[in-house]
């Protein structure tokens, strides 16, 4: 089945843009669903209130220019006192933007720094930040509501390829870079760099936190998939199975599964707690053998995203297709066409998939399925119990296999 188009946000292009391209490497939704951000190519990031964006699609049809005069969103006046009113911002980051991540604060989550007397920033319950990773190795932190630059983090020596905030509201930020390192930053400690995670021998392409913030996955060149203990900042294990560079990763909403996308034309879904591949979604048939896995560059998988319902995975590949997969089916349940796509992610409520192409965004309706009661119970159990603990439960083997996503 072909996925239904919801809308488009088209970035304005100058003549030279058509020659050199506008690589849209990243798109992100705020955790509360209030904002959408994407890189328009070069140094510009667009911040748009998501509810207003959907309203514009309904009013003006699916196509919507990035700055149409008829539907331009109100800009924030920093003196108006309406801090929490969603307003559009255009951020000039000063260099090519490669990565974005939203982070929200929970006041009860204290900084790991002992002395917090001198901190410049006091993050409240309503704080929403946007981190932008740049080509020059810098990370800029912005206040989403005002569009103001708060912090400029400088320690990486190469492109910051990916960013991820801990979901627990602690404002712990992890950055992945081509300098072969991951760095852990504490934004509640004024952006102090807490730790450098070393282990990758080549470029690090992506990173993602587990929903409980206890585990970090990082992926990179030379088939690397690493899991890190974020309490001890130590490596837990390496996951082996891919045959080429691994470029994207994301945990399922209950933390029981991990999806990884690779240039070997495959998406693997793992049980990260025991290091076993549970599912394989192939984008080339027959699948290339390991020795040829790097040669099928017209089927390289660029991005992968888990839906909030825990039932679907979206993938974006160089064969000009976006695919929606069910975790219990071998073939895609829906597809959509997209040329030159580089990134994709589900909206916070899971109803829409956004994908970036040449500085613009395209949106499709996600496959809708009512989760079974069994699946909802499985997600509830797996949010608090990893596979090694589930295996010790005194329950029938079939139930055990279901809880471990093996059937």
mmCIF file of C-alpha atoms in Angstrom:
data_model
loop_
_atom_site.group_PDB
_atom_site.id
_atom_site.type_symbol
_atom_site.label_atom_id
_atom_site.label_comp_id
_atom_site.label_asym_id
_atom_site.label_seq_id
_atom_site.Cartn_x
_atom_site.Cartn_y
_atom_site.Cartn_z
ATOM 1 C CA UNK A 1 0.000 0.000 0.000
ATOM 2 C CA UNK A 2 1.118 3.539 -0.680
ATOM 3 C CA UNK A 3 1.257 5.886 2.291
ATOM 4 C CA UNK A 4 -0.984 8.955 2.210
ATOM 5 C CA UNK A 5 0.795 12.295 1.821
ATOM 6 C CA UNK A 6 0.021 14.735 4.645
ATOM 7 C CA UNK A 7 1.993 17.765 3.488
ATOM 8 C CA UNK A 8 5.279 19.367 2.469
ATOM 9 C CA UNK A 9 7.401 22.234 3.734
ATOM 10 C CA UNK A 10 9.435 23.520 0.815
ATOM 11 C CA UNK A 11 12.527 25.576 1.506
ATOM 12 C CA UNK A 12 13.163 28.559 -0.815
ATOM 13 C CA UNK A 13 16.151 27.972 -3.072
ATOM 14 C CA UNK A 14 18.545 30.400 -4.674
ATOM 15 C CA UNK A 15 20.018 29.551 -8.094
ATOM 16 C CA UNK A 16 23.321 28.362 -6.623
ATOM 17 C CA UNK A 17 21.493 25.943 -4.301
ATOM 18 C CA UNK A 18 20.308 23.928 -7.277
ATOM 19 C CA UNK A 19 23.920 23.366 -8.284
ATOM 20 C CA UNK A 20 25.535 22.495 -4.962
ATOM 21 C CA UNK A 21 22.564 20.866 -3.219
ATOM 22 C CA UNK A 22 20.969 21.444 0.172
ATOM 23 C CA UNK A 23 21.592 18.329 2.225
ATOM 24 C CA UNK A 24 18.927 17.989 4.909
ATOM 25 C CA UNK A 25 20.703 15.735 7.393
ATOM 26 C CA UNK A 26 18.392 16.060 10.346
ATOM 27 C CA UNK A 27 14.789 16.582 11.477
ATOM 28 C CA UNK A 28 13.393 16.438 15.021
ATOM 29 C CA UNK A 29 10.144 16.788 16.980
ATOM 30 C CA UNK A 30 10.006 18.237 20.489
ATOM 31 C CA UNK A 31 9.225 15.657 23.212
ATOM 32 C CA UNK A 32 5.871 17.318 23.926
ATOM 33 C CA UNK A 33 5.021 17.595 20.231
ATOM 34 C CA UNK A 34 4.958 21.402 20.299
ATOM 35 C CA UNK A 35 7.730 22.081 17.778
ATOM 36 C CA UNK A 36 9.301 20.708 14.640
ATOM 37 C CA UNK A 37 12.871 21.572 13.626
ATOM 38 C CA UNK A 38 14.890 20.732 10.550
ATOM 39 C CA UNK A 39 18.049 21.821 8.787
ATOM 40 C CA UNK A 40 17.295 23.662 5.567
ATOM 41 C CA UNK A 41 20.757 22.997 4.226
ATOM 42 C CA UNK A 42 23.841 25.090 4.856
ATOM 43 C CA UNK A 43 23.611 26.923 8.213
ATOM 44 C CA UNK A 44 19.872 27.520 8.660
ATOM 45 C CA UNK A 45 17.545 25.683 11.069
ATOM 46 C CA UNK A 46 13.811 26.270 10.930
ATOM 47 C CA UNK A 47 11.714 25.982 14.121
ATOM 48 C CA UNK A 48 7.977 25.672 13.488
ATOM 49 C CA UNK A 49 5.044 25.074 15.893
ATOM 50 C CA UNK A 50 3.815 21.636 14.857
ATOM 51 C CA UNK A 51 0.108 22.227 15.545
ATOM 52 C CA UNK A 52 0.174 25.367 13.404
ATOM 53 C CA UNK A 53 1.991 23.466 10.688
ATOM 54 C CA UNK A 54 -0.724 20.795 10.562
ATOM 55 C CA UNK A 55 -3.407 23.499 10.475
ATOM 56 C CA UNK A 56 -1.717 25.097 7.478
ATOM 57 C CA UNK A 57 -1.748 21.771 5.639
ATOM 58 C CA UNK A 58 -5.493 21.503 6.203
ATOM 59 C CA UNK A 59 -6.123 25.104 5.139
ATOM 60 C CA UNK A 60 -3.796 25.408 2.162
ATOM 61 C CA UNK A 61 -3.425 21.848 0.924
ATOM 62 C CA UNK A 62 -0.429 19.569 1.194
ATOM 63 C CA UNK A 63 2.169 21.915 -0.269
ATOM 64 C CA UNK A 64 3.334 24.763 1.887
ATOM 65 C CA UNK A 65 6.321 26.984 1.269
ATOM 66 C CA UNK A 66 8.696 27.589 4.129
ATOM 67 C CA UNK A 67 7.866 31.315 4.188
ATOM 68 C CA UNK A 68 4.544 31.850 2.416
ATOM 69 C CA UNK A 69 3.148 35.322 2.999
ATOM 70 C CA UNK A 70 -0.391 33.998 3.328
ATOM 71 C CA UNK A 71 0.394 31.563 6.134
ATOM 72 C CA UNK A 72 3.452 33.008 7.833
ATOM 73 C CA UNK A 73 3.548 32.103 11.499
ATOM 74 C CA UNK A 74 3.898 34.818 14.165
ATOM 75 C CA UNK A 75 7.404 35.568 15.352
ATOM 76 C CA UNK A 76 8.200 35.618 19.052
ATOM 77 C CA UNK A 77 8.609 39.018 20.685
ATOM 78 C CA UNK A 78 11.010 38.410 23.569
ATOM 79 C CA UNK A 79 9.586 41.397 25.445
ATOM 80 C CA UNK A 80 5.970 40.309 25.202
ATOM 81 C CA UNK A 81 6.119 37.952 28.153
ATOM 82 C CA UNK A 82 4.403 35.174 26.180
ATOM 83 C CA UNK A 83 7.301 32.773 26.619
ATOM 84 C CA UNK A 84 5.373 29.555 26.164
ATOM 85 C CA UNK A 85 3.362 30.584 23.127
ATOM 86 C CA UNK A 86 4.684 28.513 20.203
ATOM 87 C CA UNK A 87 6.199 30.829 17.598
ATOM 88 C CA UNK A 88 8.315 30.324 14.506
ATOM 89 C CA UNK A 89 12.067 30.984 14.543
ATOM 90 C CA UNK A 90 14.806 30.860 11.950
ATOM 91 C CA UNK A 91 18.201 30.081 13.508
ATOM 92 C CA UNK A 92 21.454 30.962 11.756
ATOM 93 C CA UNK A 93 23.931 28.512 13.283
ATOM 94 C CA UNK A 94 27.014 29.912 11.557
ATOM 95 C CA UNK A 95 28.053 26.654 9.885
ATOM 96 C CA UNK A 96 26.543 23.634 8.140
ATOM 97 C CA UNK A 97 24.059 21.869 10.449
ATOM 98 C CA UNK A 98 24.391 18.095 10.678
ATOM 99 C CA UNK A 99 22.366 17.185 13.760
ATOM 100 C CA UNK A 100 19.475 18.369 15.946
ATOM 101 C CA UNK A 101 17.998 17.290 19.261
ATOM 102 C CA UNK A 102 15.303 18.669 21.554
ATOM 103 C CA UNK A 103 15.707 18.488 25.308
ATOM 104 C CA UNK A 104 13.227 19.322 28.071
ATOM 105 C CA UNK A 105 14.000 19.858 31.728
ATOM 106 C CA UNK A 106 12.670 18.238 34.889
ATOM 107 C CA UNK A 107 13.629 20.414 37.889
ATOM 108 C CA UNK A 108 13.889 17.428 40.248
ATOM 109 C CA UNK A 109 16.704 15.998 38.118
ATOM 110 C CA UNK A 110 19.741 17.640 39.690
ATOM 111 C CA UNK A 111 23.012 18.244 37.911
ATOM 112 C CA UNK A 112 25.779 15.768 38.671
ATOM 113 C CA UNK A 113 27.944 18.756 39.543
ATOM 114 C CA UNK A 114 28.247 19.201 43.328
ATOM 115 C CA UNK A 115 28.533 22.991 43.389
ATOM 116 C CA UNK A 116 25.642 24.610 41.549
ATOM 117 C CA UNK A 117 25.778 27.991 43.254
ATOM 118 C CA UNK A 118 27.415 29.770 40.352
ATOM 119 C CA UNK A 119 25.374 28.405 37.460
ATOM 120 C CA UNK A 120 24.264 30.987 34.906
ATOM 121 C CA UNK A 121 21.108 29.133 33.856
ATOM 122 C CA UNK A 122 18.206 27.960 35.980
ATOM 123 C CA UNK A 123 16.123 25.537 33.971
ATOM 124 C CA UNK A 124 12.493 25.318 34.997
ATOM 125 C CA UNK A 125 9.685 22.883 34.287
ATOM 126 C CA UNK A 126 8.716 24.680 31.077
ATOM 127 C CA UNK A 127 12.230 24.790 29.608
ATOM 128 C CA UNK A 128 12.679 23.486 26.079
ATOM 129 C CA UNK A 129 16.093 23.506 24.404
ATOM 130 C CA UNK A 130 17.353 22.745 20.905
ATOM 131 C CA UNK A 131 20.888 21.470 20.352
ATOM 132 C CA UNK A 132 22.475 21.916 16.913
ATOM 133 C CA UNK A 133 25.602 20.027 15.862
ATOM 134 C CA UNK A 134 27.761 21.767 13.288
ATOM 135 C CA UNK A 135 30.350 20.979 10.662
ATOM 136 C CA UNK A 136 33.095 22.801 12.574
ATOM 137 C CA UNK A 137 32.689 20.568 15.643
ATOM 138 C CA UNK A 138 30.689 23.054 17.710
ATOM 139 C CA UNK A 139 27.373 22.433 19.419
ATOM 140 C CA UNK A 140 25.042 25.389 19.895
ATOM 141 C CA UNK A 141 22.222 25.292 22.451
ATOM 142 C CA UNK A 142 19.140 27.454 21.814
ATOM 143 C CA UNK A 143 16.094 28.449 23.848
ATOM 144 C CA UNK A 144 13.215 27.206 21.695
ATOM 145 C CA UNK A 145 10.654 29.717 22.986
ATOM 146 C CA UNK A 146 12.799 32.830 22.418
ATOM 147 C CA UNK A 147 15.185 31.676 19.699
ATOM 148 C CA UNK A 148 18.145 32.933 21.748
ATOM 149 C CA UNK A 149 21.554 31.254 21.800
ATOM 150 C CA UNK A 150 22.355 30.003 25.317
ATOM 151 C CA UNK A 151 25.542 27.947 25.033
ATOM 152 C CA UNK A 152 28.326 27.296 22.552
ATOM 153 C CA UNK A 153 30.009 23.955 23.300
ATOM 154 C CA UNK A 154 33.468 23.566 21.789
ATOM 155 C CA UNK A 155 35.470 20.365 22.149
ATOM 156 C CA UNK A 156 34.916 18.156 19.111
ATOM 157 C CA UNK A 157 37.481 18.502 16.347
ATOM 158 C CA UNK A 158 35.311 17.190 13.501
ATOM 159 C CA UNK A 159 31.689 17.199 12.309
ATOM 160 C CA UNK A 160 29.088 16.599 15.055
ATOM 161 C CA UNK A 161 27.119 13.939 13.226
ATOM 162 C CA UNK A 162 24.392 13.232 15.798
ATOM 163 C CA UNK A 163 22.972 14.449 19.109
ATOM 164 C CA UNK A 164 20.656 12.893 21.693
ATOM 165 C CA UNK A 165 19.258 14.079 25.024
ATOM 166 C CA UNK A 166 18.595 11.714 27.925
ATOM 167 C CA UNK A 167 14.789 11.237 28.039
ATOM 168 C CA UNK A 168 14.683 11.609 31.835
ATOM 169 C CA UNK A 169 14.756 15.421 31.777
ATOM 170 C CA UNK A 170 18.254 15.670 33.256
ATOM 171 C CA UNK A 171 19.468 17.697 30.228
ATOM 172 C CA UNK A 172 22.365 15.290 29.731
ATOM 173 C CA UNK A 173 23.384 15.596 26.075
ATOM 174 C CA UNK A 174 25.494 13.104 24.114
ATOM 175 C CA UNK A 175 27.190 14.056 20.851
ATOM 176 C CA UNK A 176 28.616 11.723 18.205
ATOM 177 C CA UNK A 177 31.373 13.002 15.939
ATOM 178 C CA UNK A 178 33.632 12.147 13.062
ATOM 179 C CA UNK A 179 36.527 12.635 15.481
ATOM 180 C CA UNK A 180 35.732 9.037 16.598
ATOM 181 C CA UNK A 181 34.432 10.031 20.033
ATOM 182 C CA UNK A 182 31.180 10.521 21.901
ATOM 183 C CA UNK A 183 31.039 13.320 24.461
ATOM 184 C CA UNK A 184 28.673 13.670 27.388
ATOM 185 C CA UNK A 185 27.565 17.192 28.351
ATOM 186 C CA UNK A 186 25.652 18.388 31.415
ATOM 187 C CA UNK A 187 23.583 21.397 30.349
ATOM 188 C CA UNK A 188 22.380 21.987 33.903
ATOM 189 C CA UNK A 189 26.067 22.488 34.727
ATOM 190 C CA UNK A 190 26.326 25.255 32.091
ATOM 191 C CA UNK A 191 27.280 22.738 29.403
ATOM 192 C CA UNK A 192 30.213 21.187 31.256
ATOM 193 C CA UNK A 193 31.658 18.200 29.378
ATOM 194 C CA UNK A 194 31.448 15.285 31.809
ATOM 195 C CA UNK A 195 32.987 12.398 29.890
ATOM 196 C CA UNK A 196 34.546 11.308 26.595
ATOM 197 C CA UNK A 197 33.488 7.851 25.418
ATOM 198 C CA UNK A 198 36.200 6.209 23.332
ATOM 199 C CA UNK A 199 35.983 2.898 21.534
ATOM 200 C CA UNK A 200 35.094 3.657 17.933
ATOM 201 C CA UNK A 201 38.005 3.255 15.547
ATOM 202 C CA UNK A 202 36.354 5.336 12.816
ATOM 203 C CA UNK A 203 33.612 7.943 12.344
ATOM 204 C CA UNK A 204 30.665 7.815 14.739
ATOM 205 C CA UNK A 205 27.453 8.315 12.750
ATOM 206 C CA UNK A 206 24.700 8.154 15.342
ATOM 207 C CA UNK A 207 23.694 7.713 18.966
ATOM 208 C CA UNK A 208 20.467 7.098 20.877
ATOM 209 C CA UNK A 209 19.413 6.763 24.522
ATOM 210 C CA UNK A 210 17.215 3.967 25.811
ATOM 211 C CA UNK A 211 13.869 5.242 27.180
ATOM 212 C CA UNK A 212 15.060 4.892 30.795
ATOM 213 C CA UNK A 213 18.305 6.791 29.986
ATOM 214 C CA UNK A 214 20.452 3.961 31.379
ATOM 215 C CA UNK A 215 21.902 2.724 28.061
ATOM 216 C CA UNK A 216 23.353 4.571 25.088
ATOM 217 C CA UNK A 217 23.730 3.013 21.655
ATOM 218 C CA UNK A 218 26.326 4.409 19.267
ATOM 219 C CA UNK A 219 26.878 3.346 15.666
ATOM 220 C CA UNK A 220 29.576 4.118 13.153
ATOM 221 C CA UNK A 221 31.909 3.067 10.373
ATOM 222 C CA UNK A 222 33.489 -0.402 10.241
ATOM 223 C CA UNK A 223 30.215 -2.152 11.225
ATOM 224 C CA UNK A 224 30.312 -0.674 14.732
ATOM 225 C CA UNK A 225 27.295 -0.981 17.078
ATOM 226 C CA UNK A 226 28.255 -0.278 20.707
ATOM 227 C CA UNK A 227 26.153 -0.197 23.879
ATOM 228 C CA UNK A 228 27.261 1.945 26.830
ATOM 229 C CA UNK A 229 26.314 1.944 30.524
ATOM 230 C CA UNK A 230 25.502 5.594 31.186
ATOM 231 C CA UNK A 231 25.783 5.265 34.952
ATOM 232 C CA UNK A 232 29.379 4.040 34.800
ATOM 233 C CA UNK A 233 30.277 5.469 31.353
ATOM 234 C CA UNK A 234 31.635 2.094 30.327
ATOM 235 C CA UNK A 235 31.009 -0.104 27.301
ATOM 236 C CA UNK A 236 28.494 -2.889 27.892
ATOM 237 C CA UNK A 237 28.877 -4.861 24.685
ATOM 238 C CA UNK A 238 29.414 -4.766 20.943
ATOM 239 C CA UNK A 239 26.639 -5.993 18.646
ATOM 240 C CA UNK A 240 27.985 -7.888 15.648
ATOM 241 C CA UNK A 241 26.028 -8.684 12.500
ATOM 242 C CA UNK A 242 26.162 -5.786 10.034
ATOM 243 C CA UNK A 243 28.434 -5.988 6.998
ATOM 244 C CA UNK A 244 29.079 -2.295 6.340
ATOM 245 C CA UNK A 245 28.956 1.099 8.044
ATOM 246 C CA UNK A 246 26.045 1.518 10.475
ATOM 247 C CA UNK A 247 24.568 5.008 10.177
ATOM 248 C CA UNK A 248 21.467 5.223 12.392
ATOM 249 C CA UNK A 249 19.934 3.648 15.489
ATOM 250 C CA UNK A 250 16.859 4.007 17.698
ATOM 251 C CA UNK A 251 15.334 2.160 20.647
ATOM 252 C CA UNK A 252 11.714 1.046 20.754
ATOM 253 C CA UNK A 253 9.434 2.952 23.167
ATOM 254 C CA UNK A 254 9.695 0.211 25.798
ATOM 255 C CA UNK A 255 13.468 -0.161 25.415
ATOM 256 C CA UNK A 256 13.160 -3.860 24.585
ATOM 257 C CA UNK A 257 14.254 -3.491 20.953
ATOM 258 C CA UNK A 258 16.955 -1.596 19.086
ATOM 259 C CA UNK A 259 16.774 -0.816 15.350
ATOM 260 C CA UNK A 260 19.969 -0.145 13.385
ATOM 261 C CA UNK A 261 20.331 0.925 9.744
ATOM 262 C CA UNK A 262 23.371 0.188 7.617
ATOM 263 C CA UNK A 263 24.900 0.682 4.196
ATOM 264 C CA UNK A 264 24.732 -3.116 3.881
ATOM 265 C CA UNK A 265 21.094 -2.562 2.705
ATOM 266 C CA UNK A 266 19.603 -3.939 5.926
ATOM 267 C CA UNK A 267 17.784 -2.779 9.033
ATOM 268 C CA UNK A 268 18.314 -5.075 11.998
ATOM 269 C CA UNK A 269 16.067 -5.170 15.061
ATOM 270 C CA UNK A 270 18.003 -6.430 18.089
ATOM 271 C CA UNK A 271 17.338 -7.465 21.631
ATOM 272 C CA UNK A 272 20.033 -5.135 22.985
ATOM 273 C CA UNK A 273 20.068 -6.814 26.417
ATOM 274 C CA UNK A 274 21.348 -10.119 25.055
ATOM 275 C CA UNK A 275 22.820 -8.979 21.721
ATOM 276 C CA UNK A 276 20.626 -11.127 19.447
ATOM 277 C CA UNK A 277 19.160 -10.117 16.060
ATOM 278 C CA UNK A 278 15.404 -10.697 16.203
ATOM 279 C CA UNK A 279 14.330 -9.289 12.817
ATOM 280 C CA UNK A 280 15.929 -8.311 9.513
ATOM 281 C CA UNK A 281 14.352 -5.865 7.065
ATOM 282 C CA UNK A 282 16.104 -6.144 3.709
ATOM 283 C CA UNK A 283 16.086 -3.441 1.025
ATOM 284 C CA UNK A 284 17.683 -5.530 -1.735
ATOM 285 C CA UNK A 285 16.605 -9.011 -2.851
ATOM 286 C CA UNK A 286 18.411 -11.249 -2.784
ATOM 287 C CA UNK A 287 20.441 -9.639 0.006
ATOM 288 C CA UNK A 288 24.072 -8.998 -0.963
ATOM 289 C CA UNK A 289 26.663 -11.360 0.466
ATOM 290 C CA UNK A 290 29.045 -9.845 3.039
ATOM 291 C CA UNK A 291 31.821 -9.323 0.512
ATOM 292 C CA UNK A 292 29.491 -7.300 -1.754
ATOM 293 C CA UNK A 293 27.455 -5.580 0.944
ATOM 294 C CA UNK A 294 29.289 -2.291 0.486
ATOM 295 C CA UNK A 295 28.811 -2.215 -3.274
ATOM 296 C CA UNK A 296 25.031 -1.905 -3.411
ATOM 297 C CA UNK A 297 25.168 1.853 -2.920
ATOM 298 C CA UNK A 298 21.794 2.375 -4.609
ATOM 299 C CA UNK A 299 20.182 0.552 -1.667
ATOM 300 C CA UNK A 300 22.099 2.056 1.251
ATOM 301 C CA UNK A 301 19.774 2.624 4.211
ATOM 302 C CA UNK A 302 20.164 6.200 5.475
ATOM 303 C CA UNK A 303 17.789 6.460 8.421
ATOM 304 C CA UNK A 304 15.544 4.438 10.700
ATOM 305 C CA UNK A 305 12.843 5.424 13.201
ATOM 306 C CA UNK A 306 10.694 3.510 15.696
ATOM 307 C CA UNK A 307 7.036 4.515 15.980
ATOM 308 C CA UNK A 308 5.622 5.388 19.425
ATOM 309 C CA UNK A 309 3.204 2.452 19.213
ATOM 310 C CA UNK A 310 6.147 0.041 19.230
ATOM 311 C CA UNK A 311 4.709 -1.856 16.262
ATOM 312 C CA UNK A 312 6.213 -0.051 13.273
ATOM 313 C CA UNK A 313 9.649 0.883 11.970
ATOM 314 C CA UNK A 314 10.270 3.386 9.171
ATOM 315 C CA UNK A 315 13.349 3.240 6.971
ATOM 316 C CA UNK A 316 14.691 5.515 4.255
ATOM 317 C CA UNK A 317 17.056 4.215 1.563
ATOM 318 C CA UNK A 318 18.904 5.422 -1.527
ATOM 319 C CA UNK A 319 16.499 3.537 -3.803
ATOM 320 C CA UNK A 320 14.139 6.578 -3.554
ATOM 321 C CA UNK A 321 11.702 4.849 -1.234
ATOM 322 C CA UNK A 322 10.432 5.284 2.314
ATOM 323 C CA UNK A 323 9.232 2.035 3.844
ATOM 324 C CA UNK A 324 6.984 1.303 6.822
ATOM 325 C CA UNK A 325 7.505 -2.116 8.421
ATOM 326 C CA UNK A 326 5.602 -3.998 11.112
ATOM 327 C CA UNK A 327 7.896 -5.697 13.604
ATOM 328 C CA UNK A 328 6.040 -8.979 13.105
ATOM 329 C CA UNK A 329 5.977 -8.983 9.277
ATOM 330 C CA UNK A 330 8.707 -9.625 6.744
ATOM 331 C CA UNK A 331 7.644 -7.128 4.066
ATOM 332 C CA UNK A 332 6.742 -3.419 4.189
ATOM 333 C CA UNK A 333 3.131 -2.601 4.965
ATOM 334 C CA UNK A 334 3.333 0.813 3.240
ATOM 335 C CA UNK A 335 5.768 2.654 0.969
ATOM 336 C CA UNK A 336 6.227 6.210 -0.282
ATOM 337 C CA UNK A 337 8.522 7.771 -2.927
ATOM 338 C CA UNK A 338 11.322 10.190 -1.952
ATOM 339 C CA UNK A 339 14.398 11.248 -3.907
ATOM 340 C CA UNK A 340 17.638 12.170 -2.114
ATOM 341 C CA UNK A 341 16.198 11.515 1.338
ATOM 342 C CA UNK A 342 18.668 11.503 4.234
ATOM 343 C CA UNK A 343 16.668 11.559 7.488
ATOM 344 C CA UNK A 344 13.288 10.542 8.874
ATOM 345 C CA UNK A 345 11.496 10.515 12.211
ATOM 346 C CA UNK A 346 8.000 9.927 13.573
ATOM 347 C CA UNK A 347 6.022 12.730 15.167
ATOM 348 C CA UNK A 348 5.641 12.569 18.934
ATOM 349 C CA UNK A 349 2.166 11.018 18.704
ATOM 350 C CA UNK A 350 3.244 8.663 15.909
ATOM 351 C CA UNK A 351 0.599 9.815 13.435
ATOM 352 C CA UNK A 352 3.033 11.309 10.888
ATOM 353 C CA UNK A 353 6.466 10.486 9.504
ATOM 354 C CA UNK A 354 8.661 13.436 8.508
ATOM 355 C CA UNK A 355 11.525 12.959 6.044
ATOM 356 C CA UNK A 356 14.083 15.466 4.798
ATOM 357 C CA UNK A 357 15.021 16.042 1.178
ATOM 358 C CA UNK A 358 17.196 18.853 -0.260
ATOM 359 C CA UNK A 359 16.350 21.308 2.508
ATOM 360 C CA UNK A 360 12.602 20.555 2.405
ATOM 361 C CA UNK A 361 10.369 18.252 4.436
ATOM 362 C CA UNK A 362 7.764 15.723 3.350
ATOM 363 C CA UNK A 363 5.120 14.191 5.622
ATOM 364 C CA UNK A 364 3.202 10.920 5.334
ATOM 365 C CA UNK A 365 0.457 9.389 7.434
ATOM 366 C CA UNK A 366 1.787 6.502 9.496
ATOM 367 C CA UNK A 367 0.200 3.051 9.313
ATOM 368 C CA UNK A 368 -2.519 2.970 11.934
ATOM 369 C CA UNK A 369 -3.203 -0.185 13.874
ATOM 370 C CA UNK A 370 -4.920 -0.652 17.205
ATOM 371 C CA UNK A 371 -2.327 -2.381 19.416
ATOM 372 C CA UNK A 372 -3.531 -5.618 20.930
ATOM 373 C CA UNK A 373 -3.971 -5.899 24.671
ATOM 374 C CA UNK A 374 -1.156 -8.450 24.640
ATOM 375 C CA UNK A 375 1.219 -5.975 23.001
ATOM 376 C CA UNK A 376 0.282 -3.182 25.427
ATOM 377 C CA UNK A 377 0.926 -5.523 28.356
ATOM 378 C CA UNK A 378 4.233 -6.592 26.795
ATOM 379 C CA UNK A 379 5.354 -2.970 26.457
ATOM 380 C CA UNK A 380 4.351 -2.220 30.050
ATOM 381 C CA UNK A 381 6.365 -5.181 31.326
ATOM 382 C CA UNK A 382 9.403 -4.544 29.119
ATOM 383 C CA UNK A 383 9.644 -0.888 30.160
ATOM 384 C CA UNK A 384 10.767 -2.078 33.584
ATOM 385 C CA UNK A 385 12.240 -5.506 32.883
ATOM 386 C CA UNK A 386 15.090 -6.439 30.475
ATOM 387 C CA UNK A 387 15.199 -9.775 28.656
ATOM 388 C CA UNK A 388 17.546 -11.435 31.144
ATOM 389 C CA UNK A 389 15.044 -10.797 33.953
ATOM 390 C CA UNK A 390 12.055 -11.869 31.868
ATOM 391 C CA UNK A 391 13.734 -15.208 31.159
ATOM 392 C CA UNK A 392 13.661 -16.002 34.892
ATOM 393 C CA UNK A 393 9.902 -15.551 35.225
ATOM 394 C CA UNK A 394 7.892 -18.749 36.003
ATOM 395 C CA UNK A 395 5.679 -18.462 32.928
ATOM 396 C CA UNK A 396 4.882 -20.733 29.936
ATOM 397 C CA UNK A 397 7.509 -20.797 27.154
ATOM 398 C CA UNK A 398 5.136 -19.263 24.584
ATOM 399 C CA UNK A 399 4.415 -16.301 26.837
ATOM 400 C CA UNK A 400 8.131 -15.939 27.494
ATOM 401 C CA UNK A 401 8.885 -15.877 23.763
ATOM 402 C CA UNK A 402 6.182 -13.259 23.209
ATOM 403 C CA UNK A 403 7.545 -11.022 25.958
ATOM 404 C CA UNK A 404 11.000 -11.299 24.375
ATOM 405 C CA UNK A 405 9.629 -10.387 20.901
ATOM 406 C CA UNK A 406 10.624 -13.804 19.560
ATOM 407 C CA UNK A 407 7.140 -14.576 18.181
#
